[in-house]
Amino acid sequence: MLTKLVANADEAIRDISDGAVIMLGGFGLCGIPENCIAALVRKGVKDLTCISNNAGVDDFGIGIMLKTRQVKKMISSYVGENAEFERQLLSGELEVELIPQGTLATRCLATGYGMPAIFTPAGVGTEVAEGKEIREFNGKPYLLEHAFDSDFSIVKAWKGDTHGNLIFRATSRNFNPLMAMAGKITIAEVEILVEAGELDPDQIHTPGIFVNRIFEGRNYEKRIEQVTTSLKA
Amino acid sequence: MLTKLVANADEAIRDISDGAVIMLGGFGLCGIPENCIAALVRKGVKDLTCISNNAGVDDFGIGIMLKTRQVKKMISSYVGENAEFERQLLSGELEVELIPQGTLATRCLATGYGMPAIFTPAGVGTEVAEGKEIREFNGKPYLLEHAFDSDFSIVKAWKGDTHGNLIFRATSRNFNPLMAMAGKITIAEVEILVEAGELDPDQIHTPGIFVNRIFEGRNYEKRIEQVTTSLKA
Amino acid sequence: MLDKFGIAKRIAQELKDGYYVNLGIGIPTLVANYVPKEIEVILQSENGLLGIGPFPFADDVDADLINAGKQTVTTTKGSSFFDSALSFGMIRSGRVDLTVLGAMEVADNGDIANWKIPGKMVKGMGGAMDLVAAAKNIIVAMQHVDKKGNSKLLKKCSLPITGLGCVKKVVTELGVFDITAEGFKLLERAPGISVDYIKEKTEGRLLIVGEIPEMELN
Amino acid sequence: MLDKFGIAKRIAQELKDGYYVNLGIGIPTLVANYVPKEIEVILQSENGLLGIGPFPFADDVDADLINAGKQTVTTTKGSSFFDSALSFGMIRSGRVDLTVLGAMEVADNGDIANWKIPGKMVKGMGGAMDLVAAAKNIIVAMQHVDKKGNSKLLKKCSLPITGLGCVKKVVTELGVFDITAEGFKLLERAPGISVDYIKEKTEGRLLIVGEIPEMELN
């Protein structure tokens, strides 16, 4: 029998140790693996390298791990929502690699697709290109960007089954299916866990082959960064 | 208003002219654009370069266009089901480029994702590698393979809407979403066409931005190459 | 002189029926409010949404449904969700017809800087570098001068570059400019703004050909 | 000597619980019939299906649901469909635990030829080149000798290569062989087959260490 099911976040992250390179799904606070982040804080594992589009806010998401100084290095595309992050960065406490969002996404894809590197025009002529190989195709320059090499990927899905199949909801999909493909070990926390066979095979976003551990998370807060609303007429 | 809707296959392919490079979705006879193939035969357009995983069978699918000698060159991964094909190939009437299936799929993906080339280990040390650049990453050799440059992509989906959003069914998905992303002009024929807004945004496989023309096809034969069955106990 | 709403209104005139459009954070987002009634444009959000609808009613706020600015939004008829790689795939392969971005500086050769002020601000580039490197048509919505009155339409960007030679058009509180081989070509003046004033406020090469009309905002 | 069912049965013994497995066309497909009851393996079909079920009942045949051999199949509990790029993504990134393939020739260094006979047969490689280039573990199911009695386990392949140095294990009608630095290492003999007979029928380097057991097929 497939044994992907784990009891909870603590069991799921049991072997993540100091110095690990981990990917964390989500865009802003949308679609982040809340349960696993809380478990990583409980475990107190440190010197982490985190690959994630954003770094959370001061008191939520990856921001919590920054407060507890568990993160040695962040690889992100945008970190504008986090004052503690900016402080640690400017003081040199935190190592930061900022890369274009499409490059981040596509480097995850490359890992999952077994492609060692990809070419992208993003960043040509900028700081991002420093030290990187540039190559022209049809007269247009591209940067060579390498696939990521991470120890763990931690993603959050809406629904999942005991075979590890995942379905995401709305824009909480974002980086989650990409990172799910890119981890040596992929951990998925889901809002709703069902038995294999209950999900429509045509609607699965991440096939279970990419997922090593899965559990149903608890008490999702799903905090919103900017509540913007329309008035009813 | 978005004007992607066309009346039928003949209108959809109206501007495909002699010498065009076209991609055709499908794997074997599964998920092929039957209506558009018939229209291409009616139009009598010739000297086509067809990029498609297979070449149909003698009297169905792309096989029909081979019989009518409309195809100058096939780019495929497997053509074993078509005797007329083999005859034209061995007699030199038909130009053929055989490439690995994963390379075919990933070169479509590269086009759709705006990546000029990809690296794959498939074909290293074989005829396929002749004249191609080989590059090592982490001690393993990869071939550099280029994105496709095609004039038209013709795909078949199960459901589609007036915005060009597509949903595929079971293994008739295969190359269709990849080719849908890879055409300069993408034509989609669907079994069921609905108004924009009727499809669940979470379940769309090909976002409409990739599709230029769409119509509801007729009289799908959906021929099966090998009917294999189990006996009821 | 235009306010930010005026800039957004003027940019909305550049929209064409059936366009797929990516709107950046800030003034560009406002453009969505001025889409002419008779045309249909589809807004792309690079986190993974095609077909951004208006902000939700308070009862319908959904934490799983946000735009690239992390604001809660809704879908429209024909929307689709996808992952961020496919999202940038559409951008890189040229399927997005128009990108509207903010900028801190633009140079007269189309270079743009909008992601970093060394030593002061380190927010990151997000999707901006991908967008400027790949979009077919880029319009920048920006302030013509900074708070001290210095021009932000320059001969050469002083801040770290986001992309090279990519901007096609700039709309500021003072006017509308095409980027040409001869520099910023003045197309229209903002209401009440003189050509001389624009000359004074533009550090980069400015090309003025014939009579420059005042822009018309409905 | 084994028939094709025997070869499939023996290969089924290599399966482990939880394995994701890609089975090629021909004898490899038969392996699915001999999966031990106490384990669960998930079959991948490179056209875009994870979790291949048995052939459908006649009433349930579905033209949209086929395997890589173009045969009608069914799904199992936990199946998923995907496009062919993602399918080869899983293969290339090493998520498929085991690939079972047929071959026309295998060399004692693990080279394999199975896609072309120049001037005679041009069917194409399909997914074979991708599979052999990327799979973690490749077992070949093949005939030891051709119709004329010539060995197909060779020093060097004579036919166009599908992949270099990739085969890990070979199961033929005569025995089971690991590919090692010293060539084909005989692990088991087929029922009734002597080591001498295997020596006679193997052109490539053959390594025989100690007593070679006869294989056990339940």
Coordinates of N, CA, C and O in Angstrom, one line a residue, chain D residues 68-190:
Chain D
A68 N -0.3 3.9 -23.9 CA 0.8 4.3 -24.9 C 0.8 3.4 -26.1 O 1.3 3.7 -27.2
G69 N 0.3 2.2 -25.9 CA 0.2 1.2 -27.0 C -1.1 1.4 -27.9 O -1.4 0.5 -28.7
K70 N -1.8 2.4 -27.6 CA -3.1 2.8 -28.3 C -4.2 1.7 -28.0 O -5.1 1.6 -28.8
Q71 N -4.1 1.0 -26.9 CA -5.1 0.0 -26.5 C -6.1 0.7 -25.5 O -5.7 1.6 -24.7
T72 N -7.4 0.4 -25.6 CA -8.3 1.0 -24.7 C -8.0 0.4 -23.3 O -7.8 -0.8 -23.1
V73 N -8.1 1.3 -22.3 CA -7.8 0.9 -20.9 C -8.9 1.5 -20.0 O -9.8 2.1 -20.5
T74 N -8.6 1.4 -18.7 CA -9.5 2.1 -17.7 C -8.6 2.8 -16.7 O -7.4 2.7 -16.8
T75 N -9.2 3.5 -15.8 CA -8.5 4.1 -14.7 C -8.6 3.2 -13.5 O -9.4 2.3 -13.4
T76 N -7.8 3.6 -12.5 CA -7.9 2.9 -11.2 C -8.2 4.0 -10.1 O -8.3 5.2 -10.5
K77 N -8.4 3.6 -8.9 CA -8.6 4.6 -7.8 C -7.3 5.4 -7.7 O -6.2 4.9 -7.5
G78 N -7.5 6.7 -7.8 CA -6.3 7.6 -7.7 C -5.6 8.0 -9.0 O -4.6 8.6 -9.0
S79 N -6.2 7.6 -10.1 CA -5.7 8.0 -11.4 C -5.7 9.5 -11.6 O -6.5 10.2 -11.0
S80 N -4.8 9.9 -12.5 CA -4.8 11.3 -12.9 C -4.4 11.3 -14.4 O -3.7 10.5 -14.9
F81 N -5.0 12.3 -15.1 CA -4.6 12.6 -16.5 C -3.8 13.9 -16.6 O -4.0 14.8 -15.8
F82 N -2.9 13.9 -17.6 CA -2.1 15.1 -17.7 C -1.6 15.1 -19.2 O -1.8 14.2 -19.9
D83 N -1.0 16.3 -19.6 CA -0.5 16.3 -20.9 C 0.9 15.6 -21.1 O 1.5 15.2 -20.1
S84 N 1.3 15.5 -22.3 CA 2.5 14.7 -22.6 C 3.8 15.3 -22.1 O 4.8 14.6 -21.8
A85 N 3.8 16.6 -21.9 CA 5.0 17.3 -21.4 C 5.2 17.0 -20.0 O 6.3 16.7 -19.5
L86 N 4.1 17.1 -19.2 CA 4.2 16.8 -17.8 C 4.6 15.3 -17.6 O 5.3 14.9 -16.7
S87 N 4.0 14.5 -18.5 CA 4.3 13.0 -18.5 C 5.8 12.7 -18.6 O 6.3 12.0 -17.8
F88 N 6.4 13.4 -19.5 CA 7.9 13.2 -19.7 C 8.6 14.0 -18.6 O 9.8 13.6 -18.4
G89 N 8.0 15.0 -18.1 CA 8.6 15.7 -16.9 C 8.8 14.7 -15.8 O 9.9 14.6 -15.2
M90 N 7.8 13.9 -15.5 CA 7.9 12.9 -14.4 C 9.0 11.9 -14.7 O 9.7 11.5 -13.8
I91 N 9.1 11.6 -15.9 CA 10.1 10.6 -16.3 C 11.5 11.2 -16.2 O 12.3 10.6 -15.6
R92 N 11.6 12.3 -16.8 CA 13.0 12.9 -16.8 C 13.4 13.3 -15.4 O 14.6 13.3 -15.1
S93 N 12.5 13.7 -14.5 CA 12.9 14.1 -13.2 C 13.1 12.9 -12.2 O 13.3 13.1 -11.0
G94 N 12.9 11.7 -12.7 CA 13.2 10.5 -11.9 C 12.1 10.1 -11.0 O 12.4 9.4 -10.0
R95 N 10.9 10.5 -11.3 CA 9.8 10.1 -10.4 C 9.3 8.7 -10.7 O 8.6 8.1 -9.9
V96 N 9.6 8.2 -11.9 CA 9.2 6.9 -12.2 C 10.3 5.9 -11.7 O 11.4 6.1 -12.0
D97 N 9.8 5.0 -10.9 CA 10.8 4.1 -10.2 C 11.4 3.0 -11.1 O 12.6 2.6 -10.9
L98 N 10.6 2.6 -12.0 CA 11.0 1.5 -12.9 C 10.4 1.6 -14.2 O 9.2 1.8 -14.4
T99 N 11.3 1.3 -15.2 CA 10.8 1.2 -16.6 C 11.1 -0.2 -17.2 O 12.2 -0.6 -17.0
V100 N 10.1 -0.8 -17.8 CA 10.3 -2.1 -18.4 C 10.1 -1.9 -19.9 O 9.1 -1.4 -20.3
L101 N 11.1 -2.3 -20.6 CA 11.1 -2.1 -22.1 C 11.4 -3.3 -22.8 O 12.2 -4.2 -22.3
G102 N 11.0 -3.4 -24.1 CA 11.5 -4.4 -25.0 C 12.7 -3.9 -25.7 O 13.0 -2.8 -25.6
A103 N 13.4 -4.9 -26.3 CA 14.7 -4.4 -27.0 C 14.9 -5.4 -28.2 O 14.5 -6.6 -28.1
M104 N 15.6 -4.9 -29.2 CA 16.0 -5.7 -30.3 C 17.4 -6.2 -30.0 O 17.8 -7.3 -30.3
E105 N 18.2 -5.4 -29.3 CA 19.6 -5.7 -28.9 C 19.9 -5.0 -27.6 O 19.5 -3.9 -27.4
V106 N 20.7 -5.7 -26.8 CA 21.3 -5.0 -25.6 C 22.8 -5.3 -25.6 O 23.2 -6.5 -26.0
A107 N 23.6 -4.3 -25.3 CA 25.1 -4.6 -25.2 C 25.5 -4.8 -23.8 O 24.8 -4.4 -22.9
D108 N 26.7 -5.4 -23.6 CA 27.1 -5.8 -22.2 C 27.5 -4.5 -21.4 O 27.8 -4.7 -20.2
N109 N 27.5 -3.4 -22.0 CA 27.7 -2.1 -21.2 C 26.4 -1.4 -20.9 O 26.4 -0.3 -20.4
G110 N 25.2 -2.0 -21.3 CA 24.0 -1.4 -21.0 C 23.4 -0.6 -22.1 O 22.3 -0.1 -22.0
D111 N 24.0 -0.5 -23.3 CA 23.4 0.1 -24.4 C 22.2 -0.7 -24.9 O 22.2 -1.9 -24.8
I112 N 21.3 0.0 -25.5 CA 20.1 -0.6 -25.9 C 19.7 -0.1 -27.3 O 19.9 1.1 -27.6
A113 N 19.2 -1.0 -28.2 CA 18.7 -0.6 -29.5 C 17.3 -1.2 -29.7 O 17.1 -2.4 -29.5
N114 N 16.3 -0.4 -29.9 CA 15.0 -0.9 -30.1 C 14.1 0.0 -30.9 O 12.8 -0.1 -30.7
W115 N 14.6 0.8 -31.8 CA 13.7 1.7 -32.5 C 13.8 1.7 -34.0 O 12.9 2.2 -34.7
K116 N 14.7 1.0 -34.6 CA 14.9 1.2 -36.0 C 15.8 0.0 -36.6 O 16.8 -0.4 -36.0
I117 N 15.4 -0.5 -37.7 CA 16.2 -1.4 -38.5 C 16.4 -0.7 -39.9 O 15.5 -0.6 -40.7
P118 N 17.6 -0.1 -40.1 CA 17.8 0.7 -41.3 C 17.4 0.0 -42.5 O 17.7 -1.2 -42.8
G119 N 16.6 0.7 -43.3 CA 16.2 0.2 -44.6 C 15.0 -0.8 -44.5 O 14.4 -1.1 -45.6
K120 N 14.7 -1.2 -43.3 CA 13.6 -2.2 -43.2 C 12.4 -1.7 -42.4 O 11.3 -1.9 -42.8
M121 N 12.7 -1.1 -41.3 CA 11.6 -0.7 -40.4 C 11.9 0.7 -39.9 O 12.9 1.0 -39.3
V122 N 10.9 1.6 -40.1 CA 11.0 3.0 -39.6 C 9.7 3.3 -38.9 O 8.9 4.0 -39.4
K123 N 9.6 2.9 -37.7 CA 8.4 3.2 -36.9 C 8.6 4.4 -36.0 O 7.7 5.1 -35.7
G124 N 9.9 4.7 -35.6 CA 10.1 5.8 -34.7 C 10.4 5.3 -33.3 O 10.1 4.2 -33.0
M125 N 10.9 6.2 -32.5 CA 11.3 5.9 -31.2 C 10.2 6.1 -30.2 O 10.3 5.6 -29.0
G126 N 9.2 6.8 -30.5 CA 8.1 7.1 -29.5 C 8.8 7.7 -28.3 O 9.7 8.5 -28.4
G127 N 8.4 7.2 -27.1 CA 9.0 7.7 -25.9 C 10.2 6.9 -25.4 O 10.7 7.2 -24.3
A128 N 10.7 6.0 -26.2 CA 11.7 5.1 -25.7 C 13.0 5.8 -25.4 O 13.7 5.6 -24.3
M129 N 13.4 6.8 -26.2 CA 14.7 7.5 -26.0 C 14.6 8.3 -24.7 O 15.6 8.5 -24.0
D130 N 13.4 8.9 -24.5 CA 13.3 9.7 -23.3 C 13.3 8.8 -22.0 O 14.0 9.1 -21.1
L131 N 12.7 7.7 -22.1 CA 12.6 6.7 -21.0 C 14.0 6.2 -20.7 O 14.4 6.2 -19.5
V132 N 14.7 5.8 -21.7 CA 16.1 5.2 -21.4 C 17.1 6.2 -20.9 O 18.0 5.9 -20.2
A133 N 16.9 7.4 -21.4 CA 17.8 8.5 -21.0 C 17.6 9.0 -19.6 O 18.5 9.6 -19.0
A134 N 16.4 8.7 -19.0 CA 16.1 9.4 -17.8 C 15.7 8.5 -16.7 O 15.8 8.8 -15.5
A135 N 15.2 7.3 -17.0 CA 14.6 6.4 -15.9 C 15.7 6.0 -15.0 O 16.8 5.8 -15.3
K136 N 15.3 5.9 -13.7 CA 16.3 5.5 -12.7 C 16.7 4.0 -12.8 O 17.8 3.6 -12.6
N137 N 15.7 3.2 -13.2 CA 15.9 1.7 -13.2 C 15.3 1.2 -14.5 O 14.0 1.3 -14.6
I138 N 16.0 0.6 -15.3 CA 15.5 0.1 -16.6 C 15.7 -1.5 -16.7 O 16.9 -1.9 -16.6
I139 N 14.6 -2.2 -16.8 CA 14.7 -3.6 -17.0 C 14.3 -3.9 -18.4 O 13.2 -3.4 -18.8
V140 N 15.0 -4.7 -19.1 CA 14.7 -5.1 -20.5 C 14.1 -6.5 -20.5 O 14.7 -7.4 -19.9
A141 N 12.9 -6.6 -21.2 CA 12.3 -7.9 -21.4 C 12.5 -8.2 -22.9 O 12.1 -7.5 -23.8
M142 N 13.3 -9.3 -23.2 CA 13.6 -9.5 -24.6 C 13.9 -11.0 -24.9 O 14.0 -11.8 -24.0
Q143 N 13.9 -11.3 -26.2 CA 14.3 -12.6 -26.6 C 15.8 -12.7 -26.6 O 16.5 -11.8 -27.1
H144 N 16.4 -13.8 -26.1 CA 17.8 -13.9 -26.0 C 18.5 -14.1 -27.4 O 19.6 -13.5 -27.6
V145 N 17.8 -14.8 -28.3 CA 18.3 -15.0 -29.6 C 17.3 -14.7 -30.7 O 16.1 -14.7 -30.4
D146 N 17.7 -14.3 -31.9 CA 16.8 -14.0 -32.9 C 16.3 -15.3 -33.6 O 16.7 -16.4 -33.2
K147 N 15.5 -15.2 -34.6 CA 14.9 -16.4 -35.3 C 16.0 -17.3 -35.9 O 15.8 -18.5 -36.0
K148 N 17.1 -16.7 -36.2 CA 18.2 -17.6 -36.7 C 19.1 -18.1 -35.7 O 20.1 -18.8 -35.9
G149 N 18.8 -17.9 -34.4 CA 19.6 -18.4 -33.3 C 20.7 -17.5 -32.9 O 21.5 -17.9 -32.0
N150 N 20.8 -16.3 -33.5 CA 21.9 -15.4 -33.1 C 21.6 -14.6 -31.9 O 20.5 -14.2 -31.6
S151 N 22.6 -14.5 -31.0 CA 22.5 -13.8 -29.8 C 22.1 -12.3 -30.0 O 22.5 -11.7 -30.9
K152 N 21.2 -11.9 -29.1 CA 20.8 -10.4 -29.1 C 21.4 -9.7 -27.9 O 21.2 -8.5 -27.7
L153 N 22.2 -10.5 -27.1 CA 22.9 -9.9 -25.9 C 24.3 -9.8 -26.4 O 25.1 -10.8 -26.4
L154 N 24.7 -8.6 -26.8 CA 25.9 -8.4 -27.6 C 27.1 -7.7 -26.9 O 26.9 -7.1 -25.9
K155 N 28.2 -7.8 -27.6 CA 29.4 -6.9 -27.1 C 29.0 -5.5 -27.4 O 29.4 -4.6 -26.7
K156 N 28.4 -5.3 -28.6 CA 28.1 -3.9 -29.1 C 26.9 -4.0 -29.9 O 26.8 -4.9 -30.7
C157 N 26.0 -3.1 -29.8 CA 24.8 -3.1 -30.6 C 25.1 -2.9 -32.1 O 26.0 -2.0 -32.4
S158 N 24.5 -3.6 -33.0 CA 24.7 -3.4 -34.4 C 23.6 -2.4 -35.0 O 23.8 -1.8 -36.0
L159 N 22.5 -2.4 -34.3 CA 21.4 -1.5 -34.8 C 21.6 -0.1 -34.2 O 22.3 0.1 -33.2
P160 N 20.9 0.9 -34.8 CA 20.9 2.2 -34.2 C 20.5 2.3 -32.7 O 19.5 1.7 -32.3
I161 N 21.3 3.0 -32.0 CA 21.2 3.0 -30.5 C 19.9 3.8 -30.1 O 19.6 4.8 -30.7
T162 N 19.3 3.3 -29.0 CA 18.2 4.1 -28.4 C 18.8 4.9 -27.2 O 18.3 6.0 -26.9
G163 N 19.7 4.3 -26.5 CA 20.3 5.0 -25.3 C 21.6 4.3 -24.9 O 21.7 3.1 -25.1
L164 N 22.4 5.0 -24.3 CA 23.8 4.5 -23.9 C 23.8 4.1 -22.5 O 23.4 4.9 -21.6
G165 N 24.4 2.9 -22.2 CA 24.7 2.5 -20.8 C 23.6 2.7 -19.8 O 23.8 3.1 -18.7
C166 N 22.4 2.4 -20.2 CA 21.2 2.7 -19.4 C 20.5 1.5 -18.8 O 19.9 1.6 -17.7
V167 N 20.7 0.3 -19.4 CA 20.0 -0.9 -19.0 C 20.6 -1.4 -17.7 O 21.8 -1.5 -17.6
K168 N 19.8 -1.7 -16.7 CA 20.3 -2.2 -15.4 C 20.1 -3.8 -15.4 O 21.0 -4.4 -14.7
K169 N 19.1 -4.3 -16.0 CA 18.8 -5.7 -15.8 C 18.1 -6.2 -17.1 O 17.4 -5.5 -17.8
V170 N 18.4 -7.5 -17.5 CA 17.8 -8.1 -18.7 C 17.2 -9.4 -18.2 O 17.8 -10.2 -17.6
V171 N 15.9 -9.6 -18.7 CA 15.3 -10.9 -18.5 C 14.9 -11.5 -19.8 O 14.2 -10.8 -20.6
T172 N 15.4 -12.6 -20.1 CA 15.2 -13.3 -21.4 C 14.5 -14.7 -21.1 O 14.3 -15.0 -20.0
E173 N 14.3 -15.4 -22.2 CA 13.7 -16.7 -22.0 C 14.7 -17.7 -21.4 O 14.4 -18.7 -20.9
L174 N 16.0 -17.2 -21.3 CA 17.1 -18.1 -20.8 C 17.5 -17.8 -19.4 O 18.0 -18.6 -18.6
G175 N 17.3 -16.5 -19.0 CA 17.8 -16.2 -17.6 C 17.6 -14.7 -17.3 O 17.0 -13.9 -18.0
V176 N 18.2 -14.4 -16.1 CA 18.1 -13.0 -15.6 C 19.6 -12.5 -15.5 O 20.4 -13.2 -14.9
F177 N 19.8 -11.3 -16.0 CA 21.2 -10.8 -16.0 C 21.2 -9.4 -15.5 O 20.4 -8.5 -15.9
D178 N 22.2 -9.1 -14.6 CA 22.5 -7.7 -14.3 C 23.5 -7.1 -15.3 O 24.4 -7.9 -15.7
I179 N 23.4 -5.9 -15.6 CA 24.5 -5.3 -16.3 C 25.5 -4.7 -15.4 O 25.2 -3.9 -14.5
T180 N 26.8 -5.2 -15.5 CA 27.8 -4.8 -14.6 C 29.0 -4.3 -15.4 O 29.0 -4.4 -16.6
A181 N 30.0 -3.8 -14.7 CA 31.2 -3.3 -15.4 C 31.9 -4.5 -16.1 O 32.6 -4.3 -17.1
E182 N 31.6 -5.7 -15.7 CA 32.2 -6.9 -16.3 C 31.3 -7.5 -17.4 O 31.5 -8.6 -17.8
G183 N 30.2 -6.8 -17.7 CA 29.3 -7.4 -18.7 C 28.0 -7.9 -18.1 O 27.6 -7.6 -16.9
F184 N 27.4 -8.9 -18.8 CA 26.1 -9.5 -18.3 C 26.4 -10.4 -17.2 O 27.1 -11.4 -17.3
K185 N 26.0 -10.1 -16.0 CA 26.2 -11.0 -14.8 C 25.0 -11.9 -14.7 O 23.9 -11.4 -14.4
L186 N 25.2 -13.2 -14.9 CA 24.1 -14.2 -14.8 C 23.6 -14.3 -13.4 O 24.4 -14.7 -12.5
L187 N 22.3 -14.0 -13.1 CA 21.8 -14.1 -11.7 C 21.0 -15.4 -11.6 O 21.1 -16.1 -10.5
E188 N 20.2 -15.7 -12.5 CA 19.3 -16.9 -12.5 C 19.2 -17.5 -13.8 O 19.2 -16.9 -14.8
R189 N 19.0 -18.9 -13.8 CA 18.8 -19.6 -15.1 C 17.2 -19.8 -15.2 O 16.6 -20.0 -14.2
A190 N 16.7 -19.8 -16.4 CA 15.3 -20.2 -16.6 C 15.2 -21.7 -16.3 O 16.2 -22.4 -16.4

